[in-house]
Structures are given as C-alpha cells and as structure tokens.
mmCIF file of C-alpha atoms in Angstrom:
data_model
loop_
_atom_site.group_PDB
_atom_site.id
_atom_site.type_symbol
_atom_site.label_atom_id
_atom_site.label_comp_id
_atom_site.label_asym_id
_atom_site.label_seq_id
_atom_site.Cartn_x
_atom_site.Cartn_y
_atom_site.Cartn_z
ATOM 1 C CA MET X 55 1.979 5.746 -14.779
ATOM 2 C CA ILE X 56 4.067 5.190 -11.746
ATOM 3 C CA GLY X 57 3.865 3.879 -8.177
ATOM 4 C CA ASN X 58 6.372 3.253 -5.401
ATOM 5 C CA ASP X 59 6.649 1.571 -2.014
ATOM 6 C CA ILE X 60 9.261 1.506 0.731
ATOM 7 C CA ILE X 61 9.532 -0.935 3.603
ATOM 8 C CA ASP X 62 11.584 -0.226 6.721
ATOM 9 C CA LEU X 63 13.061 -3.640 7.480
ATOM 10 C CA ARG X 64 13.795 -2.626 11.059
ATOM 11 C CA LEU X 65 10.032 -2.508 11.607
ATOM 12 C CA THR X 66 9.304 -5.794 9.887
ATOM 13 C CA SER X 67 12.202 -7.811 11.296
ATOM 14 C CA GLY X 68 11.237 -9.915 14.278
ATOM 15 C CA ASN X 69 7.613 -9.390 13.367
ATOM 16 C CA ASN X 70 6.462 -12.885 12.586
ATOM 17 C CA ASN X 71 2.897 -12.051 11.673
ATOM 18 C CA TRP X 72 3.481 -13.327 8.142
ATOM 19 C CA LYS X 73 3.937 -16.793 9.659
ATOM 20 C CA ARG X 74 0.390 -16.727 11.044
ATOM 21 C CA LYS X 75 -1.872 -19.404 9.684
ATOM 22 C CA GLY X 76 -3.706 -17.992 6.683
ATOM 23 C CA TYR X 77 -1.652 -14.803 6.401
ATOM 24 C CA LEU X 78 0.269 -15.616 3.215
ATOM 25 C CA ASN X 79 -2.833 -17.087 1.651
ATOM 26 C CA LYS X 80 -4.702 -13.785 1.991
ATOM 27 C CA ILE X 81 -2.054 -11.951 -0.049
ATOM 28 C CA PHE X 82 -0.253 -14.416 -2.274
ATOM 29 C CA CYS X 83 -1.305 -16.978 -4.862
ATOM 30 C CA GLU X 84 0.095 -20.513 -4.664
ATOM 31 C CA GLU X 85 3.051 -19.849 -6.975
ATOM 32 C CA GLU X 86 4.038 -16.801 -4.936
ATOM 33 C CA GLN X 87 3.762 -18.751 -1.692
ATOM 34 C CA ASP X 88 5.989 -21.488 -3.155
ATOM 35 C CA HIS X 89 8.502 -18.875 -4.231
ATOM 36 C CA ILE X 90 8.541 -17.372 -0.714
ATOM 37 C CA LEU X 91 8.821 -20.647 1.166
ATOM 38 C CA ASN X 92 11.566 -21.979 -1.133
ATOM 39 C CA SER X 93 13.655 -18.820 -1.111
ATOM 40 C CA LYS X 94 16.859 -18.371 0.912
ATOM 41 C CA ASP X 95 15.253 -15.693 3.042
ATOM 42 C CA PRO X 96 11.478 -16.219 3.129
ATOM 43 C CA GLU X 97 10.839 -13.167 5.274
ATOM 44 C CA LEU X 98 12.681 -10.885 2.861
ATOM 45 C CA SER X 99 10.774 -12.466 -0.037
ATOM 46 C CA VAL X 100 7.451 -11.737 1.670
ATOM 47 C CA TRP X 101 8.263 -8.041 1.857
ATOM 48 C CA LEU X 102 9.819 -7.890 -1.596
ATOM 49 C CA LEU X 103 6.674 -9.333 -3.213
ATOM 50 C CA TRP X 104 4.527 -7.118 -1.007
ATOM 51 C CA ALA X 105 6.433 -3.997 -2.155
ATOM 52 C CA MET X 106 6.062 -5.117 -5.784
ATOM 53 C CA LYS X 107 2.308 -5.507 -5.342
ATOM 54 C CA GLU X 108 1.916 -2.194 -3.525
ATOM 55 C CA SER X 109 3.841 -0.208 -6.095
ATOM 56 C CA ALA X 110 1.963 -1.863 -8.978
ATOM 57 C CA TYR X 111 -1.331 -1.239 -7.162
ATOM 58 C CA LYS X 112 -0.533 2.463 -6.956
ATOM 59 C CA ALA X 113 0.414 2.717 -10.636
ATOM 60 C CA HIS X 114 -2.717 0.771 -11.617
ATOM 61 C CA GLN X 115 -5.065 2.778 -9.387
ATOM 62 C CA ARG X 116 -3.691 6.074 -10.716
ATOM 63 C CA ARG X 117 -3.863 4.902 -14.310
ATOM 64 C CA PHE X 118 -7.564 4.099 -14.216
ATOM 65 C CA ASP X 119 -8.555 6.396 -11.333
ATOM 66 C CA LEU X 120 -9.906 3.384 -9.450
ATOM 67 C CA PRO X 121 -11.652 3.381 -6.089
ATOM 68 C CA ARG X 122 -9.532 1.854 -3.346
ATOM 69 C CA ARG X 123 -9.600 -1.906 -2.972
ATOM 70 C CA PHE X 124 -7.676 -4.131 -0.630
ATOM 71 C CA ASN X 125 -6.970 -6.794 -3.221
ATOM 72 C CA PRO X 126 -3.284 -7.749 -2.999
ATOM 73 C CA LYS X 127 -3.989 -11.267 -4.236
ATOM 74 C CA ALA X 128 -5.262 -9.952 -7.567
ATOM 75 C CA PHE X 129 -1.743 -8.671 -8.316
ATOM 76 C CA ARG X 130 0.519 -11.497 -9.491
ATOM 77 C CA CYS X 131 4.270 -11.119 -9.139
ATOM 78 C CA GLU X 132 6.918 -12.599 -11.323
ATOM 79 C CA ILE X 133 10.639 -12.192 -10.723
ATOM 80 C CA ILE X 134 12.356 -11.519 -14.039
ATOM 81 C CA GLU X 135 15.941 -10.991 -12.934
ATOM 82 C CA ASP X 136 17.343 -11.384 -9.442
ATOM 83 C CA LYS X 137 20.673 -9.601 -8.965
ATOM 84 C CA SER X 138 20.374 -9.961 -5.192
ATOM 85 C CA THR X 139 20.301 -6.244 -4.344
ATOM 86 C CA THR X 140 18.402 -5.228 -7.486
ATOM 87 C CA ILE X 141 15.403 -7.229 -8.553
ATOM 88 C CA PHE X 142 13.504 -6.715 -11.766
ATOM 89 C CA GLY X 143 9.989 -8.044 -11.893
ATOM 90 C CA LYS X 144 6.603 -7.927 -13.490
ATOM 91 C CA VAL X 145 3.253 -7.577 -11.757
ATOM 92 C CA ARG X 146 0.071 -8.534 -13.557
ATOM 93 C CA ILE X 147 -3.489 -7.570 -12.753
ATOM 94 C CA ASP X 148 -6.249 -8.769 -15.059
ATOM 95 C CA THR X 149 -4.854 -8.073 -18.525
ATOM 96 C CA ASN X 150 -2.495 -5.304 -17.378
ATOM 97 C CA SER X 151 1.129 -5.638 -16.552
ATOM 98 C CA TYR X 152 3.619 -3.371 -14.789
ATOM 99 C CA HIS X 153 7.416 -3.402 -14.674
ATOM 100 C CA THR X 154 8.970 -3.278 -11.231
ATOM 101 C CA LYS X 155 12.452 -2.604 -10.001
ATOM 102 C CA ALA X 156 13.306 -3.203 -6.363
ATOM 103 C CA SER X 157 16.428 -2.254 -4.438
ATOM 104 C CA ILE X 158 17.256 -4.134 -1.291
ATOM 105 C CA SER X 159 19.639 -3.084 1.469
ATOM 106 C CA ASN X 160 20.012 -4.359 5.027
ATOM 107 C CA GLU X 161 17.657 -1.641 6.172
ATOM 108 C CA TYR X 162 14.983 -1.273 3.556
ATOM 109 C CA ILE X 163 13.287 -2.529 0.413
ATOM 110 C CA TYR X 164 12.398 0.130 -2.115
ATOM 111 C CA CYS X 165 10.357 -0.732 -5.183
ATOM 112 C CA PHE X 166 8.758 1.224 -7.983
ATOM 113 C CA ALA X 167 6.425 0.150 -10.767
ATOM 114 C CA THR X 168 5.899 1.685 -14.191
ATOM 115 C CA LEU X 169 3.584 0.884 -17.042
ATOM 116 C CA ASN X 170 6.359 1.185 -19.626
ATOM 117 C CA SER X 171 9.889 -0.021 -19.091
ATOM 118 C CA SER X 172 11.178 3.108 -20.868
ATOM 119 C CA THR X 173 9.495 5.545 -18.472
ATOM 120 C CA ASN X 174 11.788 8.353 -17.336
ATOM 121 C CA PHE X 175 11.500 9.611 -13.800
ATOM 122 C CA VAL X 176 13.242 11.330 -10.938
ATOM 123 C CA GLN X 177 13.155 9.871 -7.475
ATOM 124 C CA LYS X 178 14.529 10.585 -4.048
ATOM 125 C CA ILE X 179 14.833 8.234 -1.121
ATOM 126 C CA TYR X 180 15.082 9.710 2.380
ATOM 127 C CA PHE X 181 16.699 7.849 5.222
ATOM 128 C CA GLU X 182 15.433 10.042 8.012
ATOM 129 C CA PRO X 183 12.033 11.594 8.726
ATOM 130 C CA THR X 184 11.293 14.169 6.020
ATOM 131 C CA ASP X 185 8.422 16.402 5.019
ATOM 132 C CA LEU X 186 7.565 14.421 1.887
ATOM 133 C CA LYS X 187 4.921 16.882 0.765
ATOM 134 C CA LEU X 188 7.480 19.691 0.668
ATOM 135 C CA SER X 189 10.058 17.498 -1.082
ATOM 136 C CA LEU X 190 7.542 16.616 -3.761
ATOM 137 C CA ILE X 191 6.417 20.199 -4.299
ATOM 138 C CA ASN X 192 10.035 21.322 -4.439
ATOM 139 C CA ALA X 193 10.938 18.650 -7.011
ATOM 140 C CA VAL X 194 7.928 19.395 -9.217
ATOM 141 C CA SER X 195 8.425 23.167 -9.032
ATOM 142 C CA GLN X 196 11.938 22.671 -10.366
ATOM 143 C CA LEU X 197 10.883 20.223 -13.061
ATOM 144 C CA GLN X 198 8.029 22.336 -14.344
ATOM 145 C CA ASN X 199 9.578 25.695 -13.546
ATOM 146 C CA LEU X 200 6.687 26.853 -11.367
ATOM 147 C CA PRO X 201 6.789 28.818 -8.109
ATOM 148 C CA GLU X 202 6.880 26.431 -5.161
ATOM 149 C CA ASN X 203 4.462 28.433 -3.033
ATOM 150 C CA LYS X 204 1.692 28.120 -5.601
ATOM 151 C CA ILE X 205 1.686 24.330 -5.788
ATOM 152 C CA PHE X 206 -0.563 22.433 -3.419
ATOM 153 C CA LEU X 207 -0.922 18.733 -2.710
ATOM 154 C CA LYS X 208 -4.514 17.483 -2.727
ATOM 155 C CA LYS X 209 -6.312 14.165 -2.616
ATOM 156 C CA SER X 210 -8.959 13.050 -5.084
ATOM 157 C CA ALA X 211 -12.268 11.457 -4.112
ATOM 158 C CA GLN X 212 -10.493 8.124 -4.616
ATOM 159 C CA PHE X 213 -7.786 9.260 -2.156
ATOM 160 C CA ILE X 214 -5.223 9.524 -4.938
ATOM 161 C CA PRO X 215 -2.861 12.460 -4.343
ATOM 162 C CA TYR X 216 -2.487 15.099 -7.050
ATOM 163 C CA LEU X 217 -0.953 18.561 -7.369
ATOM 164 C CA ASN X 218 -2.808 21.780 -7.963
ATOM 165 C CA PHE X 219 -1.385 24.938 -9.492
ATOM 166 C CA GLU X 220 -3.590 28.018 -9.631
ATOM 167 C CA ASN X 221 -6.685 25.873 -9.122
ATOM 168 C CA GLN X 222 -5.783 23.584 -11.976
ATOM 169 C CA LYS X 223 -4.711 20.011 -11.680
ATOM 170 C CA LEU X 224 -1.074 19.694 -12.727
ATOM 171 C CA PHE X 225 -0.345 17.103 -15.355
ATOM 172 C CA CYS X 226 2.175 15.177 -13.334
ATOM 173 C CA ASN X 227 2.316 11.506 -12.360
ATOM 174 C CA PHE X 228 3.962 10.832 -9.038
ATOM 175 C CA SER X 229 3.871 8.578 -6.016
ATOM 176 C CA LEU X 230 4.849 8.967 -2.368
ATOM 177 C CA THR X 231 5.708 6.280 0.140
ATOM 178 C CA HIS X 232 6.629 6.248 3.799
ATOM 179 C CA HIS X 233 7.356 3.528 6.346
ATOM 180 C CA GLY X 234 9.166 3.931 9.656
ATOM 181 C CA ASN X 235 12.143 6.222 9.187
ATOM 182 C CA PHE X 236 12.226 5.892 5.418
ATOM 183 C CA SER X 237 10.316 7.643 2.696
ATOM 184 C CA ALA X 238 10.564 8.286 -1.021
ATOM 185 C CA ILE X 239 9.100 10.281 -3.866
ATOM 186 C CA ILE X 240 9.051 9.382 -7.543
ATOM 187 C CA VAL X 241 7.944 11.740 -10.332
ATOM 188 C CA GLU X 242 7.421 10.650 -13.914
ATOM 189 C CA LEU X 243 9.068 12.837 -16.548
ATOM 190 C CA ARG X 244 7.305 13.780 -19.726
ATOM 191 C CA ASN X 245 9.236 12.395 -22.655
ATOM 192 C CA MET Q 246 -25.067 -10.083 18.204
ATOM 193 C CA PRO Q 247 -26.027 -6.384 18.440
ATOM 194 C CA GLU Q 248 -24.262 -4.118 15.956
ATOM 195 C CA LYS Q 249 -22.907 -1.993 18.795
ATOM 196 C CA GLU Q 250 -21.175 -5.021 20.275
ATOM 197 C CA ILE Q 251 -19.656 -5.880 16.883
ATOM 198 C CA LEU Q 252 -18.224 -2.360 16.589
ATOM 199 C CA GLU Q 253 -16.808 -2.559 20.116
ATOM 200 C CA LYS Q 254 -15.109 -5.851 19.316
ATOM 201 C CA LEU Q 255 -13.783 -4.397 16.061
ATOM 202 C CA LYS Q 256 -12.327 -1.439 17.896
ATOM 203 C CA ALA Q 257 -10.497 -3.790 20.265
ATOM 204 C CA ILE Q 258 -9.195 -5.837 17.316
ATOM 205 C CA VAL Q 259 -7.781 -2.900 15.367
ATOM 206 C CA THR Q 260 -6.310 -1.027 18.358
ATOM 207 C CA PRO Q 261 -2.887 -2.779 18.388
ATOM 208 C CA TYR Q 262 -2.338 -1.871 14.722
ATOM 209 C CA VAL Q 263 -3.481 1.758 14.892
ATOM 210 C CA GLN Q 264 -0.782 4.344 14.246
ATOM 211 C CA ASN Q 265 -3.043 7.352 14.679
ATOM 212 C CA LYS Q 266 -4.531 6.758 18.146
ATOM 213 C CA GLU Q 267 -6.644 9.938 17.900
ATOM 214 C CA GLY Q 268 -8.606 8.222 15.159
ATOM 215 C CA LEU Q 269 -9.928 5.776 17.774
ATOM 216 C CA GLU Q 270 -11.655 8.506 19.770
ATOM 217 C CA ASN Q 271 -14.623 8.726 17.426
ATOM 218 C CA PHE Q 272 -14.575 5.118 16.290
ATOM 219 C CA ASP Q 273 -17.744 4.414 14.322
ATOM 220 C CA GLU Q 274 -18.928 2.891 11.047
ATOM 221 C CA LYS Q 275 -17.317 5.643 9.017
ATOM 222 C CA THR Q 276 -13.871 5.117 10.550
ATOM 223 C CA ASP Q 277 -11.484 4.363 7.715
ATOM 224 C CA PHE Q 278 -8.771 1.856 8.594
ATOM 225 C CA LEU Q 279 -6.136 3.417 6.347
ATOM 226 C CA ASN Q 280 -7.009 7.125 6.283
ATOM 227 C CA ASP Q 281 -8.305 7.676 9.827
ATOM 228 C CA LEU Q 282 -6.422 5.052 11.813
ATOM 229 C CA LYS Q 283 -3.290 4.920 9.602
ATOM 230 C CA ILE Q 284 -3.157 1.157 9.859
ATOM 231 C CA ASN Q 285 -0.334 -0.176 7.719
ATOM 232 C CA SER Q 286 -1.753 -2.146 4.800
ATOM 233 C CA ALA Q 287 0.310 -5.216 5.764
ATOM 234 C CA ASN Q 288 -1.420 -5.078 9.171
ATOM 235 C CA LEU Q 289 -4.811 -4.951 7.493
ATOM 236 C CA VAL Q 290 -4.263 -8.649 6.802
ATOM 237 C CA ASP Q 291 -3.848 -9.150 10.559
ATOM 238 C CA VAL Q 292 -7.123 -7.323 11.138
ATOM 239 C CA VAL Q 293 -8.853 -9.639 8.661
ATOM 240 C CA LEU Q 294 -7.404 -12.748 10.363
ATOM 241 C CA ASP Q 295 -8.267 -11.439 13.848
ATOM 242 C CA VAL Q 296 -11.850 -10.750 12.757
ATOM 243 C CA GLU Q 297 -12.073 -14.299 11.386
ATOM 244 C CA ASP Q 298 -10.862 -15.728 14.709
ATOM 245 C CA GLU Q 299 -12.995 -13.497 16.918
ATOM 246 C CA PHE Q 300 -16.267 -14.057 15.049
ATOM 247 C CA ASN Q 301 -15.483 -17.552 13.827
ATOM 248 C CA ILE Q 302 -16.160 -16.697 10.193
ATOM 249 C CA GLU Q 303 -14.216 -16.915 6.971
ATOM 250 C CA ILE Q 304 -13.670 -13.713 5.023
ATOM 251 C CA ASP Q 305 -13.337 -14.572 1.346
ATOM 252 C CA THR Q 306 -11.128 -12.604 -1.046
ATOM 253 C CA GLU Q 307 -14.023 -10.603 -2.502
ATOM 254 C CA SER Q 308 -15.189 -9.459 0.947
ATOM 255 C CA MET Q 309 -11.648 -8.609 2.028
ATOM 256 C CA ASN Q 310 -11.209 -6.436 -1.080
ATOM 257 C CA GLY Q 311 -13.929 -4.116 0.176
ATOM 258 C CA MET Q 312 -13.002 -4.065 3.871
ATOM 259 C CA LEU Q 313 -11.792 -0.473 4.208
ATOM 260 C CA THR Q 314 -13.931 0.955 7.005
ATOM 261 C CA ALA Q 315 -15.323 -0.288 10.315
ATOM 262 C CA GLY Q 316 -18.772 -0.235 8.659
ATOM 263 C CA ASP Q 317 -17.530 -2.456 5.805
ATOM 264 C CA ALA Q 318 -16.132 -4.919 8.358
ATOM 265 C CA LYS Q 319 -19.349 -4.859 10.399
ATOM 266 C CA ASN Q 320 -21.466 -5.599 7.323
ATOM 267 C CA ILE Q 321 -19.225 -8.481 6.309
ATOM 268 C CA ILE Q 322 -19.433 -9.930 9.817
ATOM 269 C CA LEU Q 323 -23.243 -9.605 9.909
ATOM 270 C CA LYS Q 324 -23.542 -11.300 6.517
ATOM 271 C CA LYS Q 325 -21.201 -14.167 7.393
ATOM 272 C CA MET Q 326 -22.635 -14.838 10.830
ATOM 273 C CA ILE Q 327 -26.107 -15.680 9.533
#
C-alpha cells in the first residue's frame, strides 16, 4: 500500500496559522510538538510532519478501505534519519506502521508512505499545473500494457480513487496529491 | 440557537478557506468540506478552531475526527452547546 502528499511551501510560507493557540495540539501529540518547537525551522517541521501523516493516512485508508476520518493526531510520527533534504521516518497508527520518505526543497515538501520498506514504485512530481488524472492513466497504461483510452479514474464510496478497465477494477495501488502549483503521482509496482 | 443560524455562522466561518466557491452556493447540511468546498485539510484545523471560538465550545479529538460535513459540524455544536 502506498500514499503520497505534496506541500507547496510558497502557499504555506508567511501563513502563521500553525502558531494559533490550539492549532498544533489538534494535530500533534506532545512529543511531536516538542520536536517541532525545538527544531531549527519549526514551520518547516510542521509541514514535514503533516506530509508524513497525510501520506501514511492515505496508505492506511487504502489498505483497509476505511471511511474518511479527520484524525491526524492518531498518526504518530518518528524521524528515523534526517539527511536535511531527505528524511526517513515512520508513522504509527494503532498497531500499524508505515515507512515514509520525504524530500525537501526550497519550494516544496514531497513525502510518500509505504507499508513495506521494500515496496517498488514509480512516481512523478510535476512543478507546474498538470492534468494528474491523465498522467496517472498514461503511467498505468504503460505499466500494465493496456490502452489508455479504456482506463477510467473513479472514486469508491469511501472517496478512495481507483482505476477501472473494461468495467473491472484494476489491481493497482496508487496515490495522487496536489497543492498549489505542485502535484505528484505514485504507483506501486507488483513485485 | 436555531439550526438555521448555526449553518449560517458555519458558512461564514468556512468561506475564507473555500477553494471551490461554487460549492458555497448550495451550502447545507450535506455540504462536504473536502469534496464540495475543496478546503485544504490543514485549513480544516482552522475551521475547527474558528468554530470553537465562535460558539465558545471545545471540540474534542473524537468529535473532530468525524467533522467532515456542515451537518457533522452542526451536530457537534448542538451537542456541545447544551
């Protein structure tokens, strides 16, 4: 299972909402709040942990076909290795845990989460407005050798996107994300 | 407070965060914050905090987890204001 999240830092910078009284406490547990407030760049840490939680949420929701919940605090982040522009982490929810890898540039944070650290995938990050639906269909048609014009993107009753081919649900785990000018797709490869 | 008034106040609260303004035209209990209004999930926290301030209530984690539509928010407010 897989999930991803992108944050356009040009939209979040100068937005001080996270400093509002009570804001951090709605999303982050005490340890996470300590980590944020003690980090070199608290604002960047807020959005890094947020992207970790979002991507893990997507992987978790897809894995169990869960109804939507706005429960960011239930997802607990741990930074495993911080190489400044690449950050490996773990996100736990109940007894489940997901591996995350985040890339940070001056303009964006991109993070994806997988159930297994050995998961193979293809992903594309777009730096200008893109038709993500078409990009996804194009990528999957190439991977599975299917005609592009017969693949359709749908949403389940739980609002989880899936792909249909000739009225059958395609066995294909993927995730889409979009924020501001940036967007990305990630597609899990069958081993 | 009449339910209609609660919904009107909710509409005013969410408006600054709405990315799909058309979604506001038929604002009612079924209006979905994420799907219909395209509110960014990070801004959903702002909505929760604004609702707390406006109605002078505290929205606990469990209630927040289920606050996805205007109707969900209205029911939480009604329950907490008693």
